[in-house]
Tab-separated table of C-alpha atoms and ligand atoms in Angstrom:
chain	number	residue	atom	x	y	z
A	4	MET	CA	35.334	-8.065	3.802
A	5	ALA	CA	33.557	-8.206	0.431
A	6	ARG	CA	31.845	-4.897	-0.152
A	7	LEU	CA	28.475	-4.815	-1.893
A	8	LYS	CA	28.928	-3.625	-5.473
A	9	THR	CA	26.525	-0.711	-5.786
A	10	ALA	CA	25.362	1.471	-8.666
A	11	ILE	CA	23.775	4.883	-8.196
A	12	LEU	CA	21.166	6.069	-10.707
A	13	ILE	CA	20.735	9.816	-11.088
A	14	SER	CA	18.952	12.367	-13.256
A	15	GLY	CA	20.321	15.626	-11.869
A	16	ARG	CA	22.801	17.328	-9.567
A	17	GLY	CA	23.597	14.220	-7.539
A	18	SER	CA	24.029	15.574	-4.020
A	19	ASN	CA	22.708	12.329	-2.522
A	20	MET	CA	25.010	10.425	-4.853
A	21	GLN	CA	27.880	12.493	-3.462
A	22	ALA	CA	26.875	11.617	0.106
A	23	LEU	CA	26.947	7.923	-0.782
A	24	VAL	CA	30.254	8.256	-2.620
A	25	ASP	CA	31.773	10.076	0.361
A	26	ALA	CA	30.588	7.394	2.791
A	27	ALA	CA	31.896	4.609	0.570
A	28	ALA	CA	35.325	6.257	0.415
A	29	ASP	CA	35.865	4.668	3.830
A	30	PRO	CA	37.239	1.163	3.139
A	31	ASP	CA	35.275	-0.123	6.138
A	32	TYR	CA	31.964	0.971	4.618
A	33	PRO	CA	30.145	-2.219	3.520
A	34	ALA	CA	29.216	-0.947	0.041
A	35	GLU	CA	31.448	0.069	-2.836
A	36	ILE	CA	30.189	2.446	-5.550
A	37	VAL	CA	31.172	0.811	-8.831
A	38	ARG	CA	29.095	2.803	-11.298
A	39	VAL	CA	26.988	5.945	-11.661
A	40	VAL	CA	24.370	5.885	-14.405
A	41	ALA	CA	22.395	8.924	-15.580
A	42	ASN	CA	19.401	8.893	-17.892
A	43	VAL	CA	19.986	12.598	-18.645
A	44	PRO	CA	23.075	13.648	-20.604
A	45	GLY	CA	24.928	16.419	-18.793
A	46	ALA	CA	23.391	15.619	-15.396
A	47	GLY	CA	25.482	17.545	-12.852
A	48	GLY	CA	26.179	14.441	-10.816
A	49	LEU	CA	28.160	12.894	-13.670
A	50	ASP	CA	31.009	15.367	-13.228
A	51	ARG	CA	30.983	14.895	-9.471
A	52	ALA	CA	31.177	11.118	-9.886
A	53	ALA	CA	33.989	11.370	-12.419
A	54	ALA	CA	35.867	13.707	-10.057
A	55	ALA	CA	35.624	10.979	-7.426
A	56	GLY	CA	37.090	8.474	-9.873
A	57	ILE	CA	33.878	6.523	-10.403
A	58	ALA	CA	32.946	5.097	-13.793
A	59	THR	CA	29.923	6.825	-15.278
A	60	THR	CA	27.505	5.898	-18.041
A	61	VAL	CA	24.753	7.872	-19.735
A	62	ILE	CA	21.772	5.894	-20.964
A	63	ASP	CA	19.469	8.495	-22.458
A	64	HIS	CA	15.913	7.164	-22.248
A	65	ARG	CA	14.936	9.324	-25.241
A	66	ASN	CA	17.059	7.127	-27.480
A	67	PHE	CA	14.888	4.090	-26.807
A	68	ASP	CA	11.582	3.012	-28.149
A	69	GLY	CA	9.663	2.579	-24.908
A	70	ARG	CA	10.428	1.884	-21.282
A	71	ALA	CA	11.199	-1.811	-21.704
A	72	ALA	CA	13.962	-1.178	-24.243
A	73	PHE	CA	15.500	1.520	-22.029
A	74	GLU	CA	15.376	-0.753	-19.007
A	75	ASP	CA	16.868	-3.686	-20.921
A	76	ALA	CA	19.873	-1.502	-21.746
A	77	LEU	CA	20.096	-0.331	-18.145
A	78	HIS	CA	19.880	-3.882	-16.829
A	79	ALA	CA	22.566	-5.061	-19.264
A	80	GLU	CA	24.889	-2.232	-18.226
A	81	LEU	CA	24.442	-2.941	-14.528
A	82	THR	CA	24.838	-6.686	-14.930
A	83	GLU	CA	27.983	-6.258	-16.986
A	84	ALA	CA	29.451	-4.018	-14.273
A	85	GLY	CA	28.790	-6.740	-11.680
A	86	VAL	CA	26.307	-4.569	-9.796
A	87	GLU	CA	24.585	-6.184	-6.814
A	88	MET	CA	22.627	-3.218	-5.439
A	89	ILE	CA	21.016	-0.110	-6.950
A	90	CYS	CA	20.528	3.221	-5.190
A	91	LEU	CA	18.115	5.609	-6.889
A	92	ALA	CA	19.282	9.125	-6.023
A	93	GLY	CA	17.113	11.740	-7.685
A	94	PHE	CA	16.434	9.335	-10.552
A	95	MET	CA	13.298	10.920	-11.960
A	96	ARG	CA	12.112	8.142	-14.219
A	97	LEU	CA	9.454	5.648	-13.232
A	98	LEU	CA	10.610	2.049	-13.505
A	99	THR	CA	8.331	-0.716	-14.733
A	100	ALA	CA	7.188	-3.553	-12.517
A	101	ALA	CA	9.320	-5.909	-14.615
A	102	PHE	CA	12.515	-3.978	-13.835
A	103	VAL	CA	11.592	-3.671	-10.155
A	104	GLU	CA	11.022	-7.438	-10.006
A	105	ARG	CA	14.455	-8.074	-11.536
A	106	TRP	CA	16.041	-6.019	-8.742
A	107	LEU	CA	13.581	-6.884	-5.983
A	108	ASP	CA	15.034	-6.144	-2.531
A	109	ARG	CA	18.246	-5.049	-4.263
A	110	MET	CA	17.096	-1.525	-5.144
A	111	ILE	CA	16.520	1.359	-2.731
A	112	ASN	CA	15.296	4.940	-3.183
A	113	ILE	CA	15.272	8.211	-1.290
A	114	HIS	CA	12.241	10.469	-1.261
A	115	PRO	CA	12.024	13.903	0.374
A	116	SER	CA	8.992	13.295	2.597
A	117	LEU	CA	7.866	11.094	5.445
A	118	LEU	CA	6.322	8.355	3.304
A	119	PRO	CA	3.616	7.270	2.816
A	120	SER	CA	2.713	10.965	2.952
A	121	PHE	CA	3.523	13.243	0.023
A	122	LYS	CA	4.534	10.797	-2.694
A	123	GLY	CA	5.401	12.227	-6.082
A	124	LEU	CA	6.679	15.585	-7.264
A	125	GLN	CA	6.433	19.144	-5.814
A	126	THR	CA	6.752	17.556	-2.381
A	127	HIS	CA	7.810	20.616	-0.409
A	128	GLU	CA	5.203	22.871	-2.032
A	129	ARG	CA	2.483	20.420	-1.038
A	130	VAL	CA	3.865	20.050	2.487
A	131	LEU	CA	3.677	23.838	2.900
A	132	ALA	CA	0.187	23.982	1.388
A	133	GLU	CA	-1.061	21.410	3.927
A	134	GLY	CA	0.429	23.240	6.901
A	135	VAL	CA	1.978	20.115	8.430
A	136	ARG	CA	4.511	20.843	11.193
A	137	PHE	CA	6.939	18.071	10.328
A	138	THR	CA	8.205	16.625	7.118
A	139	GLY	CA	11.388	14.677	6.430
A	140	CYS	CA	12.825	12.043	4.185
A	141	THR	CA	12.584	8.306	3.679
A	142	VAL	CA	14.880	5.623	2.310
A	143	HIS	CA	12.923	2.554	1.242
A	144	PHE	CA	13.155	-0.610	-0.816
A	145	VAL	CA	11.623	-0.034	-4.235
A	146	ARG	CA	8.305	-1.601	-5.200
A	147	PRO	CA	6.397	-1.140	-8.469
A	148	ALA	CA	4.142	1.616	-7.096
A	149	MET	CA	5.758	5.078	-7.104
A	150	ASP	CA	7.521	6.080	-3.862
A	151	ALA	CA	6.283	2.938	-2.119
A	152	GLY	CA	8.039	0.061	-0.422
A	153	PRO	CA	9.414	-1.161	2.905
A	154	ILE	CA	10.926	1.709	4.896
A	155	ILE	CA	14.554	1.416	6.019
A	156	VAL	CA	15.358	4.821	7.537
A	157	GLN	CA	13.459	8.058	8.033
A	158	ALA	CA	14.391	11.454	9.413
A	159	ALA	CA	11.921	13.977	10.759
A	160	VAL	CA	12.519	17.621	9.883
A	161	PRO	CA	10.491	20.580	11.204
A	162	VAL	CA	8.616	22.981	8.980
A	163	LEU	CA	9.423	26.445	10.314
A	164	PRO	CA	7.480	29.701	10.124
A	165	GLY	CA	8.493	31.634	7.038
A	166	ASP	CA	9.659	28.553	5.157
A	167	ASP	CA	9.335	28.478	1.410
A	168	ALA	CA	9.938	25.457	-0.786
A	169	ASP	CA	13.613	26.350	-1.183
A	170	SER	CA	14.397	26.729	2.513
A	171	LEU	CA	12.439	23.592	3.388
A	172	SER	CA	14.035	21.596	0.600
A	173	ALA	CA	17.520	22.636	1.795
A	174	ARG	CA	16.741	21.547	5.382
A	175	VAL	CA	15.339	18.207	4.228
A	176	LEU	CA	18.293	17.684	1.888
A	177	THR	CA	20.707	17.924	4.828
A	178	ALA	CA	18.755	15.126	6.472
A	179	GLU	CA	18.765	13.125	3.234
A	180	HIS	CA	22.539	13.233	3.163
A	181	ARG	CA	22.612	11.626	6.620
A	182	CYS	CA	19.870	9.087	5.978
A	183	TYR	CA	20.991	7.610	2.680
A	184	PRO	CA	24.499	6.528	3.718
A	185	HIS	CA	23.040	5.195	6.974
A	186	ALA	CA	20.406	3.151	5.119
A	187	LEU	CA	22.811	1.744	2.543
A	188	ARG	CA	25.158	0.762	5.348
A	189	LEU	CA	22.392	-1.211	7.092
A	190	VAL	CA	21.387	-2.985	3.883
A	191	ALA	CA	24.928	-3.699	2.681
A	192	ALA	CA	25.969	-5.010	6.082
A	193	GLY	CA	23.094	-7.481	5.902
A	194	GLN	CA	21.362	-5.962	8.925
A	195	THR	CA	17.976	-5.524	7.266
A	196	SER	CA	15.324	-8.143	6.680
A	197	ILE	CA	11.860	-7.734	5.212
A	198	VAL	CA	8.951	-9.641	6.683
A	199	ASP	CA	5.425	-8.860	5.473
A	200	GLU	CA	6.836	-5.740	3.805
A	201	ILE	CA	8.165	-4.345	7.088
A	202	VAL	CA	11.903	-3.877	7.558
A	203	THR	CA	13.522	-5.003	10.772
A	204	VAL	CA	17.085	-4.033	11.566
A	205	ALA	CA	19.227	-6.615	13.305
A	206	GLY	CA	21.007	-5.344	16.366
A	207	ALA	CA	18.906	-2.186	16.576
A	208	ALA	CA	17.650	-1.993	20.126
A	209	GLY	CA	16.091	1.428	19.717
A	210	PRO	CA	14.474	3.486	17.002
A	211	THR	CA	15.963	3.424	13.505
A	212	GLY	CA	14.625	6.835	12.643
A	213	ILE	CA	16.753	9.943	12.876
A	214	ALA	CA	15.227	12.500	15.207
A	215	VAL	CA	15.037	16.193	14.528
A	216	ASN	CA	18.117	18.168	15.315
A	217	PRO	CA	17.355	20.653	18.136
A	218	ASP	CA	19.440	23.185	16.217
A	219	ASP	CA	16.764	23.090	13.529
A	220	GLY	CA	14.682	25.439	15.628
A	221	VAL	CA	12.332	23.182	17.583
A	222	SER	CA	11.891	24.129	21.243
B	301	GAR	C1	16.333	14.684	-3.637
B	301	GAR	O1	15.679	15.594	-2.790
B	301	GAR	C2	15.574	13.370	-3.678
B	301	GAR	O2	15.005	13.021	-2.436
B	301	GAR	C3	14.516	13.669	-4.695
B	301	GAR	O3	15.185	14.381	-5.692
B	301	GAR	C4	16.247	15.132	-5.087
B	301	GAR	C5	17.520	14.828	-5.840
B	301	GAR	O4	18.565	15.658	-5.400
B	301	GAR	N1	13.904	12.462	-5.204
B	301	GAR	C6	12.614	12.334	-5.488
B	301	GAR	O5	11.820	13.243	-5.387
B	301	GAR	C7	12.204	10.953	-5.950
B	301	GAR	N2	10.783	10.769	-5.866
B	301	GAR	P1	20.066	15.235	-5.662
B	301	GAR	O6	20.193	14.985	-7.164
B	301	GAR	O7	20.861	16.435	-5.219
B	301	GAR	O8	20.356	14.011	-4.842
């Protein structure tokens, strides 16, 4: 079985990257992680990737004159490495429409909310400020608008009394680590198709969301 050659783009600690790397360590997993690229020198995820034996590259956006030049270098690096699929995993740099078009339907992202609610930064703080009872995470195909695009997998996570942004973020992150490998598996196995910007999953008779874990305190 040919595995889909996948790059992971990070800016920070890379815990979602690690979840993808761990899943892809199984030779039966349909994607292979061939490269980790960070736009931030010293990003924590770089060491974790290297420890897993994955080639890493730093492309520091501050060394480029504008987004297009940065993205040209990124595109060249990925193309040279034979990359077929990109996973954004805590990659905190907006990508231009031109780059998104180059990788259309071949680039996915994880966001720590139930999109389309709570796009952008300070997600958990805003969730708490609104008093919503559930939040979660979303893996979606990337489109030019920030945190938008056809949804592949979501998980619902309860907001509990006494939560602060740290406790909520930790609970959502656990769900992220389940969702992202699941979503990449569906895409890499060719089970997803996009019609009118809605993803359908072949062979999925039931829901393709991940329900709350009863252990998370919901009764
Ligand atoms: C994750 O919570 C991810 O969902 C979020 O950044 C964190 C990265 O953590 N991404 C975004 O907010 C993108 N809009 P990680 O580096 O440990 O994977």
